Each structure stands twice: as C-alpha cells, then as structure tokens.
mmCIF file of C-alpha atoms and ligand atoms in Angstrom:
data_model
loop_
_atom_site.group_PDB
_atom_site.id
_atom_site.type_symbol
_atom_site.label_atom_id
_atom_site.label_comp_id
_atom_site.label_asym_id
_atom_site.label_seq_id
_atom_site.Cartn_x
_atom_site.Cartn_y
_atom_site.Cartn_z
ATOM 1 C CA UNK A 119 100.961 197.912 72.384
ATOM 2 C CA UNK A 120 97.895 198.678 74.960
ATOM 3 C CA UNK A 121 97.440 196.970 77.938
ATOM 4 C CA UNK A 122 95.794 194.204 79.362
ATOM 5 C CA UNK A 123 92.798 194.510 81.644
ATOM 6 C CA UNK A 124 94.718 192.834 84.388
ATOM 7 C CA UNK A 125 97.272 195.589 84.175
ATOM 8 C CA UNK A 126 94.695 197.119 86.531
ATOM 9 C CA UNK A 127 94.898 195.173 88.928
ATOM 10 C CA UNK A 128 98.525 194.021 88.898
ATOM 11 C CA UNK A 129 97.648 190.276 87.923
ATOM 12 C CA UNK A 130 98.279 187.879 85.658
ATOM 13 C CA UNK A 131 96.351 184.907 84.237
ATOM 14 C CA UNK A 132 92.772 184.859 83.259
ATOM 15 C CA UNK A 133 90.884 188.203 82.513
ATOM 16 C CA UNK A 134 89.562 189.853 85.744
ATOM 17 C CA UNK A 135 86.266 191.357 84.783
ATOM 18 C CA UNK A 136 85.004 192.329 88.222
ATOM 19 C CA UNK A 137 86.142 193.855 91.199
ATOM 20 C CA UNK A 138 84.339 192.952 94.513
ATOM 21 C CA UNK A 139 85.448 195.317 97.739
ATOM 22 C CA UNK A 140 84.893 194.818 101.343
ATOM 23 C CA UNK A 141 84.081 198.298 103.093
ATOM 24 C CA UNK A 142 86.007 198.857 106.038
ATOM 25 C CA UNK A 143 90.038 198.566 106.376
ATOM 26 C CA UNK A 144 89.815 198.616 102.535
ATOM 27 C CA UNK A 145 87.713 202.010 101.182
ATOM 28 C CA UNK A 146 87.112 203.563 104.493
ATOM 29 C CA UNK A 147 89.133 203.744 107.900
ATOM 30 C CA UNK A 148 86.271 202.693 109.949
ATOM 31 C CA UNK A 149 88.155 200.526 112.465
ATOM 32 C CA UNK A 150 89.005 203.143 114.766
ATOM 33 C CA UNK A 151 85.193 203.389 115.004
ATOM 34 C CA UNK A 152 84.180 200.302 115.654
ATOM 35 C CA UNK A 153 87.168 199.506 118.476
ATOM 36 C CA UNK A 154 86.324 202.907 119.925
ATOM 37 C CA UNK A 155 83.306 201.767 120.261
ATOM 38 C CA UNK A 156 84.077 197.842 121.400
ATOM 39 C CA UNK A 157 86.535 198.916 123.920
ATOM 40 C CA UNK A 158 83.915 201.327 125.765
ATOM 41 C CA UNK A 159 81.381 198.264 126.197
ATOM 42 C CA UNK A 160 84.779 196.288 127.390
ATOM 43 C CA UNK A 161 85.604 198.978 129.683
ATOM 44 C CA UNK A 162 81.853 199.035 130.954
ATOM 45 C CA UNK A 163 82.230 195.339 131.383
ATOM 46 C CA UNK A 164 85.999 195.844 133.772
ATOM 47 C CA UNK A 165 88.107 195.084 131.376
ATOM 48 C CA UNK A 166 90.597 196.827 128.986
ATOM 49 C CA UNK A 167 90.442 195.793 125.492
ATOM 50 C CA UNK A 168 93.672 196.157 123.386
ATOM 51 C CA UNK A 169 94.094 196.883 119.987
ATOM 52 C CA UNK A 170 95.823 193.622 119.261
ATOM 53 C CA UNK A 171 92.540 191.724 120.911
ATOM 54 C CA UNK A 172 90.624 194.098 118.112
ATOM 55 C CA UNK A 173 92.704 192.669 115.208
ATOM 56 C CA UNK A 174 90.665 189.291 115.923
ATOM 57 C CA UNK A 175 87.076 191.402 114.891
ATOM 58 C CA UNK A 176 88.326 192.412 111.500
ATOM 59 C CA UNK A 177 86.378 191.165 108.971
ATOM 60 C CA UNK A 178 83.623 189.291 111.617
ATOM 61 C CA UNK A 179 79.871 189.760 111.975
ATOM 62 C CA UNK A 180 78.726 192.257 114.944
ATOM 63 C CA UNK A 181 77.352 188.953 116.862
ATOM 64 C CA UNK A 182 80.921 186.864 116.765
ATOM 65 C CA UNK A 183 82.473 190.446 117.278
ATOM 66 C CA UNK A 184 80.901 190.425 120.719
ATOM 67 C CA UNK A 185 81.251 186.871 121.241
ATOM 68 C CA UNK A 186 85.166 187.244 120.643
ATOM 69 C CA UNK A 187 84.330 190.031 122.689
ATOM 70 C CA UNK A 188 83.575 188.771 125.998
ATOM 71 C CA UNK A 189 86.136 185.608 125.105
ATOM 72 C CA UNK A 190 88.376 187.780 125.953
ATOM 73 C CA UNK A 191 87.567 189.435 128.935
ATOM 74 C CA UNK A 192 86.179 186.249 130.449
ATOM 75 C CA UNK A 193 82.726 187.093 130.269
ATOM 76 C CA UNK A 194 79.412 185.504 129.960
ATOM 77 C CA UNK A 195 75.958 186.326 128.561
ATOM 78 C CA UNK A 196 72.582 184.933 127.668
ATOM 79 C CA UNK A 197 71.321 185.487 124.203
ATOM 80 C CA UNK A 198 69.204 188.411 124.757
ATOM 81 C CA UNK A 199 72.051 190.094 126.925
ATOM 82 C CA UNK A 200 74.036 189.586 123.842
ATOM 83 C CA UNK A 201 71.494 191.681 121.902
ATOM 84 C CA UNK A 202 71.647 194.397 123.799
ATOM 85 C CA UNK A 203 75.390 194.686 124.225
ATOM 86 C CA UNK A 204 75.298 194.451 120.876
ATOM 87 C CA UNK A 205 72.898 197.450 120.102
ATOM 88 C CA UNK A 206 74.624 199.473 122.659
ATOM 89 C CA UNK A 207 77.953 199.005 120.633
ATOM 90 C CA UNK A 208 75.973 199.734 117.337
ATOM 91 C CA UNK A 209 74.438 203.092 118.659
ATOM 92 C CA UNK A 210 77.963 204.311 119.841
ATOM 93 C CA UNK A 211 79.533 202.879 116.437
ATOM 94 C CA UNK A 212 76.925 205.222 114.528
ATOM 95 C CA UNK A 213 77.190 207.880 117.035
ATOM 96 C CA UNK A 214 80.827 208.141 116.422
ATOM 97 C CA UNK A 215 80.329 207.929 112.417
ATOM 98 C CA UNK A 216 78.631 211.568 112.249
ATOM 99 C CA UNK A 217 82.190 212.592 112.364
ATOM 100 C CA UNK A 218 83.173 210.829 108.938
ATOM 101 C CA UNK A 219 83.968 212.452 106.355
ATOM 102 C CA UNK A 220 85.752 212.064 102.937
ATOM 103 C CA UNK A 221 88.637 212.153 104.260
ATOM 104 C CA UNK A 222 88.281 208.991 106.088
ATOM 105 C CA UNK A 223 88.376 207.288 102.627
ATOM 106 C CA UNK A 224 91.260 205.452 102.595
ATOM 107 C CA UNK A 225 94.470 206.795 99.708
ATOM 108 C CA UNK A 226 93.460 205.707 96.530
ATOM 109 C CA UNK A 227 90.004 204.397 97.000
ATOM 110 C CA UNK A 228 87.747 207.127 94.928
ATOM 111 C CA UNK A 229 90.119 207.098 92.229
ATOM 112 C CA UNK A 230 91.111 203.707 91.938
ATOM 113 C CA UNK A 231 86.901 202.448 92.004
ATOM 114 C CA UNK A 232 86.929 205.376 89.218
ATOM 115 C CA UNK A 233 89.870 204.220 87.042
ATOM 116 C CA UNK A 234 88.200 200.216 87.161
ATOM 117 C CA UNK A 235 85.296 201.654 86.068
ATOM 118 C CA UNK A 236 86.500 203.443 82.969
ATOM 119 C CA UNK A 237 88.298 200.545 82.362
ATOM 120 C CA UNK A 238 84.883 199.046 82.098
ATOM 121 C CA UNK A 239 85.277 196.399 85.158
ATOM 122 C CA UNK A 240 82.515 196.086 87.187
ATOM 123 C CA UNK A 241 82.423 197.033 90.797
ATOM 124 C CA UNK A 242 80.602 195.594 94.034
ATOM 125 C CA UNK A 243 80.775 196.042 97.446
ATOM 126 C CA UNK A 244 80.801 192.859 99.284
ATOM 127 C CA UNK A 245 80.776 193.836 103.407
ATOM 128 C CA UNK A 246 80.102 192.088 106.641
ATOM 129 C CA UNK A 247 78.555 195.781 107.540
ATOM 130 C CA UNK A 248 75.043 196.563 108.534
ATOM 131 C CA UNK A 249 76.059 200.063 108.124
ATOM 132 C CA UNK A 250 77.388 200.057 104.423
ATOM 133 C CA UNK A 251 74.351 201.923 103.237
ATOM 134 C CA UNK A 252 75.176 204.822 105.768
ATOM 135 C CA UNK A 253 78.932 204.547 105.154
ATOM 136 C CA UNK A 254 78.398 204.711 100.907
ATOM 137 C CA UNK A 255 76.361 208.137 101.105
ATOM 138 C CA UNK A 256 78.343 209.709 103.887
ATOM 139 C CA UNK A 257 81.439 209.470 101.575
ATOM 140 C CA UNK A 258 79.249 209.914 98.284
ATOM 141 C CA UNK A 259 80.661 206.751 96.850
ATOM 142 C CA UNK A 260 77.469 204.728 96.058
ATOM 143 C CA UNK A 261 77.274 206.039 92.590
ATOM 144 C CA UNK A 262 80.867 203.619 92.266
ATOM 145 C CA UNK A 263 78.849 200.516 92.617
ATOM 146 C CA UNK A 264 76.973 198.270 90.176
ATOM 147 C CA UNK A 265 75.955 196.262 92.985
ATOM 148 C CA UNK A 266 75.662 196.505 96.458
ATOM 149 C CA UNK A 267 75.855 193.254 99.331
ATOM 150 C CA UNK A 268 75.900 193.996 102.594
ATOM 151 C CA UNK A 269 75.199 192.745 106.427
ATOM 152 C CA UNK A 270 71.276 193.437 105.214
ATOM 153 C CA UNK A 271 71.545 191.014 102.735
ATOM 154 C CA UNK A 272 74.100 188.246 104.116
ATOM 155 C CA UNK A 273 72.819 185.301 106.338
ATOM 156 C CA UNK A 274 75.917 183.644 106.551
ATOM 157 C CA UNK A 275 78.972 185.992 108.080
ATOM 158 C CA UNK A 276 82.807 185.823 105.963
ATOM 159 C CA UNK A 277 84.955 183.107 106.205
ATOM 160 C CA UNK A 278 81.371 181.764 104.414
ATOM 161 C CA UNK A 279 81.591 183.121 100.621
ATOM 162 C CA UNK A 280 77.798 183.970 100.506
ATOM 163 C CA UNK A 281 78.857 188.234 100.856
ATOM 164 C CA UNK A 282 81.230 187.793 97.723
ATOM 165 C CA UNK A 283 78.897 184.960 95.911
ATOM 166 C CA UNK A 284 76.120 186.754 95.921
ATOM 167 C CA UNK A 285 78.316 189.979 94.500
ATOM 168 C CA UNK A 286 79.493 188.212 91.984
ATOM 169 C CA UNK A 287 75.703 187.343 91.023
ATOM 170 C CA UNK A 288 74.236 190.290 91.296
ATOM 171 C CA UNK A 289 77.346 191.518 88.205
ATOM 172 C CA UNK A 290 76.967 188.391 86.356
ATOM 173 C CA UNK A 291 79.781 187.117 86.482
ATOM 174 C CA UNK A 292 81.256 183.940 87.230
ATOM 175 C CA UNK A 293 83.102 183.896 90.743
ATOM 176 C CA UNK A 294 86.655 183.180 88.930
ATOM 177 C CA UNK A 295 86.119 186.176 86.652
ATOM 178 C CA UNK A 296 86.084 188.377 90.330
ATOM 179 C CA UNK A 297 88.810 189.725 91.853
ATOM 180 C CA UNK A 298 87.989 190.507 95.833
ATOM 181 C CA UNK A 299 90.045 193.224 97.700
ATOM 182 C CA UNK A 300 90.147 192.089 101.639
ATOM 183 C CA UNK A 301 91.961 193.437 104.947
ATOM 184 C CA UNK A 302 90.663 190.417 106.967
ATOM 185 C CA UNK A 303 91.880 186.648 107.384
ATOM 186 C CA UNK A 304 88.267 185.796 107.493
ATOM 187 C CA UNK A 305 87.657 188.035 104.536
ATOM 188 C CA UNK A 306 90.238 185.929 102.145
ATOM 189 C CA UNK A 307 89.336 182.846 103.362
ATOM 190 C CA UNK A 308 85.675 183.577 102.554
ATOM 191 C CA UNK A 309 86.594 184.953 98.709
ATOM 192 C CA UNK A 310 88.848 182.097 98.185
ATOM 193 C CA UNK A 311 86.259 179.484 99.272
ATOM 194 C CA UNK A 312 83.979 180.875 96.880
ATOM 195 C CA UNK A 313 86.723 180.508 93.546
ATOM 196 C CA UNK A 314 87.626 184.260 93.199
ATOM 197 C CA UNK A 315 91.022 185.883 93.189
ATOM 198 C CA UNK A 316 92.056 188.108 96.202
ATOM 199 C CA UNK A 317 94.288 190.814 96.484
ATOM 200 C CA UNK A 318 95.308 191.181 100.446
ATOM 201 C CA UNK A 319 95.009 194.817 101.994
ATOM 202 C CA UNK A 320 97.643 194.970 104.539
ATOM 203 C CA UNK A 321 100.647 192.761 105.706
ATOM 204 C CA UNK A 322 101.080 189.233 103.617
ATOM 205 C CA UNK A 323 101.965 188.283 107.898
ATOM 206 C CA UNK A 324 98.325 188.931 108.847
ATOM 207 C CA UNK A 325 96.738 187.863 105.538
ATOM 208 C CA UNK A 326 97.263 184.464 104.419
ATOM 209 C CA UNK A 327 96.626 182.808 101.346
ATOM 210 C CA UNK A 328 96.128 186.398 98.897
ATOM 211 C CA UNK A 329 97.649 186.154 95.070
ATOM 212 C CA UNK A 330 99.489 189.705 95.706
ATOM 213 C CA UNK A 331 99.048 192.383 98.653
ATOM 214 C CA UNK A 332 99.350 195.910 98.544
ATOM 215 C CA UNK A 333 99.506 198.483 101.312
ATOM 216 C CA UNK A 334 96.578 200.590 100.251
ATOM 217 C CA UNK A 335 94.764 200.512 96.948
ATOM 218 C CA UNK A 336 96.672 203.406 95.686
ATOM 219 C CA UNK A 337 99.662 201.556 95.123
ATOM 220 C CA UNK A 338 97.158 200.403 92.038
ATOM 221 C CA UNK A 339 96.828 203.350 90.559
ATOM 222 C CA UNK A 340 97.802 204.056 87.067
ATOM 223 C CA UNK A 341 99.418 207.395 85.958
ATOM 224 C CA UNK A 342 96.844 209.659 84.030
ATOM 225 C CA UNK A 343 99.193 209.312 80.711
ATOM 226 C CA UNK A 344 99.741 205.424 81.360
ATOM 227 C CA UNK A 345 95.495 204.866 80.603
ATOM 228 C CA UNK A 346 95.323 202.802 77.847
ATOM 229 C CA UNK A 347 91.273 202.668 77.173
HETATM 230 C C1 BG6 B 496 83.036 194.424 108.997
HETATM 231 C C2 BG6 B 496 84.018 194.942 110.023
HETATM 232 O O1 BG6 B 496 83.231 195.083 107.784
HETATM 233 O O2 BG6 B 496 81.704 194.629 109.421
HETATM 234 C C3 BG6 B 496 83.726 194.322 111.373
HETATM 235 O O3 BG6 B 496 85.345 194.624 109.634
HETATM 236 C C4 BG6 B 496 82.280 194.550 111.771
HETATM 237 O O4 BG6 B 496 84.605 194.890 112.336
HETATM 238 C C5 BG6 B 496 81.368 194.010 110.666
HETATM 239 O O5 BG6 B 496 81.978 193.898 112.984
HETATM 240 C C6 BG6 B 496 79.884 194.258 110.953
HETATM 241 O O6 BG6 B 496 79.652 195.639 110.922
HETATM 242 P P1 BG6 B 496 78.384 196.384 111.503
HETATM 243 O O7 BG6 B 496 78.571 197.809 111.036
HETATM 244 O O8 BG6 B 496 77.172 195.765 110.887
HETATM 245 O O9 BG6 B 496 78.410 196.232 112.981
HETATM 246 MG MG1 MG B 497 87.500 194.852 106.259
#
C-alpha cells in the first residue's frame, strides 16, 4: 500500500500540501549569532545579558529584540537611539555570519526540504529575518524554495500571521493546506492565527499550542527504501 502525503510530515488529517519554514532555530543555527551579537551591545550598555533573557528574542523582529533588550537591563532610549543600537547589533550580527558555513545547517534540514520536494510539497521560507537572503546563498539552499518571505517583505512582525500568510500566497495555497515548522512561541502563535498547522521545533515546555514537536527536522526523515513516490 503507498503512503500518504502526510506520512511526511508525521500528521494526520487533511492533506498537507505545503511546507512553510522559519529560518533560524529551524534550518540554520543562527542564534548563537544573533545573542553574540545582543549581549556585546548589552555589555556596552553595563549589563550582562544571559542566555535565558535571549530565549525571549526568538522568533521577534530586530526592533522588539532591542526593545526586550533594554527591558531588561533597565534601559532607556529615544527612537533614533534605538536605530542605531539597532544597526550596530546588525553590523556585528553580519560580521559574525562570514563564519557560516554548511555546517551550521541544522541535522536534517537539506535533506528533509529535498525529500518534501520530491514528494512534490511545496516549500517557503517564512522568517522574521532581514538577513534571509544572505543566510539562503551562504548555505546554497535557495534553490529549496518556491517562495521566499522575509523581514524585506513583512510589515507586521510574528505573533501577526502576515510572514506565513503571505507564504502561503505566494504557493497558492490555502493557509489550512500549510504546514509551518517554528522554534519560537511567537512563531506558533503567528502560524496558528493565520489557520495553518504547526509542527514545534524544540521542547513542547517552550512551545505551546504545536500539533506534534520534534527535536530537529531530521527526526522527519524517511529511510531511502521507505520513499514511496
Ligand atoms: C528571527 C530571529 O528569525 O529574525 C530573531 O529568531 C531576529 O532573533 C529576527 O531578531 C530578525 O532578524 P534580523 O536578521 O533581520 O535582525
Ligand atoms: Mg526561529
């Protein structure tokens, strides 16, 4: 007997024809990069910023980042400051992402986006990230994408569903047909306010409200002999 579509993804119900993936914490281990880079404008600030206080960006535009930011150590700003803090964290983030390299994709990620493909689901990226275009041809994985919705394109930043709306457009197909893969709270709560299924990167602890979770998305791979298209 073959298999059902959803066999890819480990789901039941209604046939999932698209796959919609945020960037970093699910394809690429980018995190490190961007708290690197938070915890030097902390530190330039006079404060220490933990790891823990970096598990609140996850997921959040570079602008709330900050605001969280400076929430934490206390601190104030006017808008423009903002800006500029803000740039100065970008330009260390970028800085520090000359060092990536494919093997800062996450386990699974190139051949899981190439198994969903033969399987003839469509793919998007659907990221918070102003650097996604960067990120994609540093690792070579553009080529995995039918469509791609980033910061650049976003006016509203995740828990809003606009990122995994307009992803779900630009393959269309409807938003319940779409499956989103998310390592942030604000990430499922975004792709569940917009009607899609969600399959939670990380600990069901830190990610409420995701239809099944899986540690990384090689845990979704099939065996080579087990392909039934
Ligand atoms: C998200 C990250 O993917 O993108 C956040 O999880 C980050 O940590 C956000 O702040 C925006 O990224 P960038 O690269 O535009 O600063
Ligand atoms: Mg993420």
């Amino acid at each position: 007997m073959g298999r059902h579509m959803n066999d890819l993804f480990g789901l039941g119900g209604e046939p999932v024809l698209g796959a919609i993936f945020d960037l970093d914490g699910v394809l690429v281990d980018t995190a490190k990069y961007h708290y690197l880079a938070w915890k030097r404008l902390a530190q330039e600030l006079g404060f220490f910023f933990t790891e823990e206080d970096n598990e609140r960006l996850k997921g959040v535009s570079r602008l709330r980042s900050l605001e969280i930011l400076l929430e934490t150590g206390h601190c104030s700003m006017t808008e423009e400051e903002k800006a500029a803090a803000a740039e100065k964290k970008n330009a260390w983030y970028v800085e520090y992402l000359h060092a990536l390299d494919e093997g800062a994709l996450l386990p699974g990620s190139r051949e899981y986006l190439r198994q969903l493909r033969a399987g003839g689901i469509k793919t998007a990226l659907g990221s918070a990230s102003k650097n996604a275009p960067l990120i994609l041809e540093r690792l070579s994985i553009a080529p995995f994408f039918d469509a791609v919705i980033d910061g650049n394109l976003v006016s509203r930043a995740k828990p809003d569903p606009e990122v995994f709306l307009k992803g779900a457009k630009a393959l269309a197909l409807s938003p319940s047909s779409c499956v989103v893969f998310e390592d942030s709270a604000a990430g499922i709560e975004a792709a569940r306010a917009g009607g899609m299924r969600v399959i939670g990167v990380g600990r069901p602890e830190n990610l409420p409200g995701a239809e099944k979770y899986v540690a990384s998305l090689q845990e979704l791979l099939f065996c080579p002999d087990q392909i039934w298209w």
